[in-house]
mmCIF file of N, CA and C in Angstrom:
data_model
loop_
_atom_site.group_PDB
_atom_site.id
_atom_site.type_symbol
_atom_site.label_atom_id
_atom_site.label_comp_id
_atom_site.label_asym_id
_atom_site.label_seq_id
_atom_site.Cartn_x
_atom_site.Cartn_y
_atom_site.Cartn_z
ATOM 1 N N MET D 23 42.849 -104.774 27.077
ATOM 2 C CA MET D 23 43.692 -104.310 26.010
ATOM 3 C C MET D 23 42.879 -104.300 24.720
ATOM 4 N N ARG D 24 43.050 -103.253 23.983
ATOM 5 C CA ARG D 24 42.264 -103.076 22.762
ATOM 6 C C ARG D 24 42.722 -104.020 21.652
ATOM 7 N N TYR D 25 44.009 -104.278 21.552
ATOM 8 C CA TYR D 25 44.549 -105.100 20.467
ATOM 9 C C TYR D 25 44.852 -106.500 20.985
ATOM 10 N N SER D 26 44.511 -107.499 20.197
ATOM 11 C CA SER D 26 44.755 -108.871 20.624
ATOM 12 C C SER D 26 45.478 -109.642 19.521
ATOM 13 N N VAL D 27 46.112 -110.729 19.936
ATOM 14 C CA VAL D 27 46.882 -111.572 19.024
ATOM 15 C C VAL D 27 46.196 -112.928 18.949
ATOM 16 N N ARG D 28 45.968 -113.386 17.745
ATOM 17 C CA ARG D 28 45.313 -114.690 17.534
ATOM 18 C C ARG D 28 46.091 -115.492 16.504
ATOM 19 N N TYR D 29 46.089 -116.795 16.699
ATOM 20 C CA TYR D 29 46.760 -117.686 15.742
ATOM 21 C C TYR D 29 45.719 -118.246 14.786
ATOM 22 N N GLN D 30 45.970 -118.143 13.490
ATOM 23 C CA GLN D 30 45.084 -118.701 12.475
ATOM 24 C C GLN D 30 45.681 -120.015 11.993
ATOM 25 N N TYR D 31 45.011 -121.094 12.323
ATOM 26 C CA TYR D 31 45.514 -122.426 11.974
ATOM 27 C C TYR D 31 45.551 -122.652 10.465
ATOM 28 N N SER D 32 44.573 -122.119 9.752
ATOM 29 C CA SER D 32 44.518 -122.357 8.306
ATOM 30 C C SER D 32 45.703 -121.705 7.579
ATOM 31 N N ASP D 33 46.116 -120.524 8.020
ATOM 32 C CA ASP D 33 47.228 -119.813 7.379
ATOM 33 C C ASP D 33 48.564 -120.058 8.079
ATOM 34 N N LYS D 34 48.493 -120.581 9.303
ATOM 35 C CA LYS D 34 49.677 -120.753 10.151
ATOM 36 C C LYS D 34 50.391 -119.420 10.348
ATOM 37 N N LYS D 35 49.586 -118.382 10.633
ATOM 38 C CA LYS D 35 50.092 -117.025 10.857
ATOM 39 C C LYS D 35 49.455 -116.445 12.113
ATOM 40 N N TRP D 36 50.100 -115.455 12.679
ATOM 41 C CA TRP D 36 49.599 -114.733 13.843
ATOM 42 C C TRP D 36 48.974 -113.424 13.379
ATOM 43 N N GLN D 37 47.743 -113.148 13.852
ATOM 44 C CA GLN D 37 47.034 -111.935 13.467
ATOM 45 C C GLN D 37 46.908 -110.996 14.666
ATOM 46 N N VAL D 38 47.080 -109.713 14.403
ATOM 47 C CA VAL D 38 46.817 -108.676 15.396
ATOM 48 C C VAL D 38 45.482 -108.062 15.017
ATOM 49 N N THR D 39 44.513 -108.098 15.944
ATOM 50 C CA THR D 39 43.181 -107.579 15.655
ATOM 51 C C THR D 39 42.827 -106.458 16.623
ATOM 52 N N ASP D 40 41.968 -105.562 16.160
ATOM 53 C CA ASP D 40 41.496 -104.423 16.936
ATOM 54 C C ASP D 40 40.086 -104.734 17.426
ATOM 55 N N SER D 41 39.947 -105.016 18.717
ATOM 56 C CA SER D 41 38.643 -105.420 19.254
ATOM 57 C C SER D 41 37.658 -104.260 19.303
ATOM 58 N N ALA D 42 38.131 -103.023 19.352
ATOM 59 C CA ALA D 42 37.235 -101.874 19.399
ATOM 60 C C ALA D 42 36.702 -101.502 18.019
ATOM 61 N N ASN D 43 37.242 -102.105 16.989
ATOM 62 C CA ASN D 43 36.830 -101.781 15.627
ATOM 63 C C ASN D 43 36.366 -103.044 14.898
ATOM 64 N N ALA D 44 35.460 -103.773 15.520
ATOM 65 C CA ALA D 44 34.847 -104.975 14.932
ATOM 66 C C ALA D 44 35.885 -106.020 14.537
ATOM 67 N N ASP D 45 36.890 -106.222 15.382
ATOM 68 C CA ASP D 45 37.956 -107.205 15.159
ATOM 69 C C ASP D 45 38.639 -107.040 13.801
ATOM 70 N N GLU D 46 38.897 -105.791 13.441
ATOM 71 C CA GLU D 46 39.624 -105.504 12.204
ATOM 72 C C GLU D 46 41.049 -106.052 12.314
ATOM 73 N N ILE D 47 41.521 -106.682 11.262
ATOM 74 C CA ILE D 47 42.876 -107.239 11.254
ATOM 75 C C ILE D 47 43.853 -106.108 10.994
ATOM 76 N N MET D 48 44.742 -105.877 11.951
ATOM 77 C CA MET D 48 45.719 -104.794 11.858
ATOM 78 C C MET D 48 47.030 -105.256 11.232
ATOM 79 N N GLY D 49 47.314 -106.554 11.359
ATOM 80 C CA GLY D 49 48.552 -107.063 10.799
ATOM 81 C C GLY D 49 48.612 -108.570 10.877
ATOM 82 N N VAL D 50 49.416 -109.169 10.020
ATOM 83 C CA VAL D 50 49.620 -110.614 9.982
ATOM 84 C C VAL D 50 51.122 -110.859 10.079
ATOM 85 N N HIS D 51 51.524 -111.754 10.993
ATOM 86 C CA HIS D 51 52.940 -111.984 11.251
ATOM 87 C C HIS D 51 53.255 -113.472 11.235
ATOM 88 N N GLY D 52 54.488 -113.778 10.921
ATOM 89 C CA GLY D 52 54.940 -115.162 10.888
ATOM 90 C C GLY D 52 55.325 -115.700 12.247
ATOM 91 N N SER D 53 55.688 -114.802 13.170
ATOM 92 C CA SER D 53 56.086 -115.265 14.498
ATOM 93 C C SER D 53 55.218 -114.616 15.573
ATOM 94 N N LYS D 54 55.096 -115.316 16.672
ATOM 95 C CA LYS D 54 54.290 -114.845 17.788
ATOM 96 C C LYS D 54 54.891 -113.578 18.393
ATOM 97 N N SER D 55 56.209 -113.535 18.511
ATOM 98 C CA SER D 55 56.850 -112.369 19.129
ATOM 99 C C SER D 55 56.653 -111.107 18.282
ATOM 100 N N ASP D 56 56.722 -111.227 16.970
ATOM 101 C CA ASP D 56 56.479 -110.065 16.110
ATOM 102 C C ASP D 56 55.045 -109.563 16.246
ATOM 103 N N ALA D 57 54.111 -110.483 16.356
ATOM 104 C CA ALA D 57 52.708 -110.097 16.507
ATOM 105 C C ALA D 57 52.490 -109.377 17.835
ATOM 106 N N TYR D 58 53.092 -109.864 18.919
ATOM 107 C CA TYR D 58 52.940 -109.201 20.216
ATOM 108 C C TYR D 58 53.625 -107.841 20.226
ATOM 109 N N LYS D 59 54.763 -107.713 19.566
ATOM 110 C CA LYS D 59 55.424 -106.405 19.468
ATOM 111 C C LYS D 59 54.524 -105.403 18.751
ATOM 112 N N HIS D 60 53.872 -105.860 17.685
ATOM 113 C CA HIS D 60 52.959 -104.998 16.937
ATOM 114 C C HIS D 60 51.773 -104.585 17.807
ATOM 115 N N ALA D 61 51.178 -105.543 18.534
ATOM 116 C CA ALA D 61 50.015 -105.253 19.371
ATOM 117 C C ALA D 61 50.366 -104.280 20.495
ATOM 118 N N ILE D 62 51.516 -104.467 21.120
ATOM 119 C CA ILE D 62 51.917 -103.582 22.215
ATOM 120 C C ILE D 62 52.215 -102.187 21.692
ATOM 121 N N ALA D 63 52.881 -102.095 20.543
ATOM 122 C CA ALA D 63 53.168 -100.786 19.953
ATOM 123 C C ALA D 63 51.877 -100.065 19.573
ATOM 124 N N ALA D 64 50.928 -100.787 19.021
ATOM 125 C CA ALA D 64 49.641 -100.178 18.651
ATOM 126 C C ALA D 64 48.889 -99.716 19.890
ATOM 127 N N GLN D 65 48.941 -100.500 20.960
ATOM 128 C CA GLN D 65 48.274 -100.131 22.207
ATOM 129 C C GLN D 65 48.902 -98.864 22.796
ATOM 130 N N GLU D 66 50.215 -98.786 22.799
ATOM 131 C CA GLU D 66 50.895 -97.601 23.320
ATOM 132 C C GLU D 66 50.588 -96.377 22.467
ATOM 133 N N ARG D 67 50.519 -96.548 21.172
ATOM 134 C CA ARG D 67 50.196 -95.441 20.273
ATOM 135 C C ARG D 67 48.771 -94.959 20.525
ATOM 136 N N TRP D 68 47.846 -95.867 20.746
ATOM 137 C CA TRP D 68 46.456 -95.496 20.984
ATOM 138 C C TRP D 68 46.293 -94.821 22.336
ATOM 139 N N ARG D 69 47.098 -95.231 23.315
ATOM 140 C CA ARG D 69 46.970 -94.694 24.666
ATOM 141 C C ARG D 69 47.144 -93.172 24.686
ATOM 142 N N LYS D 70 47.925 -92.620 23.773
ATOM 143 C CA LYS D 70 48.124 -91.172 23.721
ATOM 144 C C LYS D 70 46.819 -90.435 23.443
ATOM 145 N N TYR D 71 45.904 -91.074 22.718
ATOM 146 C CA TYR D 71 44.666 -90.415 22.315
ATOM 147 C C TYR D 71 43.454 -90.846 23.138
ATOM 148 N N ASP D 72 43.630 -91.784 24.034
ATOM 149 C CA ASP D 72 42.522 -92.299 24.844
ATOM 150 C C ASP D 72 42.279 -91.358 26.026
ATOM 151 N N PRO D 73 41.090 -90.722 26.125
ATOM 152 C CA PRO D 73 40.851 -89.775 27.210
ATOM 153 C C PRO D 73 40.884 -90.415 28.592
ATOM 154 N N VAL D 74 40.451 -91.649 28.711
ATOM 155 C CA VAL D 74 40.473 -92.325 30.017
ATOM 156 C C VAL D 74 41.910 -92.569 30.460
ATOM 157 N N ALA D 75 42.754 -93.006 29.547
ATOM 158 C CA ALA D 75 44.156 -93.247 29.885
ATOM 159 C C ALA D 75 44.853 -91.942 30.267
ATOM 160 N N ARG D 76 44.547 -90.855 29.581
ATOM 161 C CA ARG D 76 45.144 -89.560 29.936
ATOM 162 C C ARG D 76 44.689 -89.126 31.321
ATOM 163 N N HIS D 77 43.415 -89.340 31.647
ATOM 164 C CA HIS D 77 42.895 -88.992 32.968
ATOM 165 C C HIS D 77 43.594 -89.814 34.052
ATOM 166 N N LEU D 78 43.766 -91.105 33.830
ATOM 167 C CA LEU D 78 44.451 -91.944 34.813
ATOM 168 C C LEU D 78 45.915 -91.534 34.980
ATOM 169 N N ALA D 79 46.553 -91.124 33.907
ATOM 170 C CA ALA D 79 47.945 -90.665 33.995
ATOM 171 C C ALA D 79 48.039 -89.402 34.840
ATOM 172 N N ARG D 80 47.082 -88.495 34.690
ATOM 173 C CA ARG D 80 47.080 -87.281 35.517
ATOM 174 C C ARG D 80 46.848 -87.618 36.978
ATOM 175 N N ILE D 81 45.963 -88.559 37.252
ATOM 176 C CA ILE D 81 45.700 -88.957 38.631
ATOM 177 C C ILE D 81 46.948 -89.576 39.254
ATOM 178 N N ARG D 82 47.660 -90.406 38.491
ATOM 179 C CA ARG D 82 48.888 -91.026 38.995
ATOM 180 C C ARG D 82 49.919 -89.984 39.405
ATOM 181 N N LYS D 83 49.972 -88.875 38.689
ATOM 182 C CA LYS D 83 50.955 -87.834 39.000
ATOM 183 C C LYS D 83 50.643 -87.125 40.320
ATOM 184 N N ILE D 84 49.362 -86.982 40.653
ATOM 185 C CA ILE D 84 49.031 -86.243 41.864
ATOM 186 C C ILE D 84 48.866 -87.134 43.089
ATOM 187 N N MET D 85 48.737 -88.438 42.896
ATOM 188 C CA MET D 85 48.605 -89.342 44.045
ATOM 189 C C MET D 85 49.961 -89.550 44.697
ATOM 190 N N PRO D 86 49.975 -89.722 46.020
ATOM 191 C CA PRO D 86 51.244 -89.975 46.696
ATOM 192 C C PRO D 86 51.823 -91.325 46.286
ATOM 193 N N ARG D 87 53.148 -91.408 46.296
ATOM 194 C CA ARG D 87 53.824 -92.660 45.901
ATOM 195 C C ARG D 87 53.567 -93.764 46.916
ATOM 196 N N THR D 88 53.497 -93.404 48.174
ATOM 197 C CA THR D 88 53.250 -94.411 49.216
ATOM 198 C C THR D 88 51.984 -94.029 49.969
ATOM 199 N N LEU D 89 51.306 -95.021 50.423
ATOM 200 C CA LEU D 89 50.090 -94.814 51.188
ATOM 201 C C LEU D 89 50.207 -95.652 52.451
ATOM 202 N N VAL D 90 50.244 -94.961 53.587
ATOM 203 C CA VAL D 90 50.380 -95.650 54.860
ATOM 204 C C VAL D 90 49.024 -95.659 55.533
ATOM 205 N N VAL D 91 48.547 -96.850 55.805
ATOM 206 C CA VAL D 91 47.273 -97.005 56.502
ATOM 207 C C VAL D 91 47.593 -97.571 57.862
ATOM 208 N N GLY D 92 47.200 -96.862 58.912
ATOM 209 C CA GLY D 92 47.596 -97.287 60.251
ATOM 210 C C GLY D 92 46.475 -97.612 61.062
#
């Protein structure tokens, strides 16, 4: 996952950081759940523009739902 959540003991806050952009701080939150909501939303937003994720989505559409190996 590109975005991660870290707790800063000195500030007693949760930070959302972007690991692909030199750990840039994307947001600071007071609660852990708010920080995870932010990270997941940012990840989903980025997935639209990620060429690898788009390629995997296309592959998922053409692969069969079940695979029987006998």
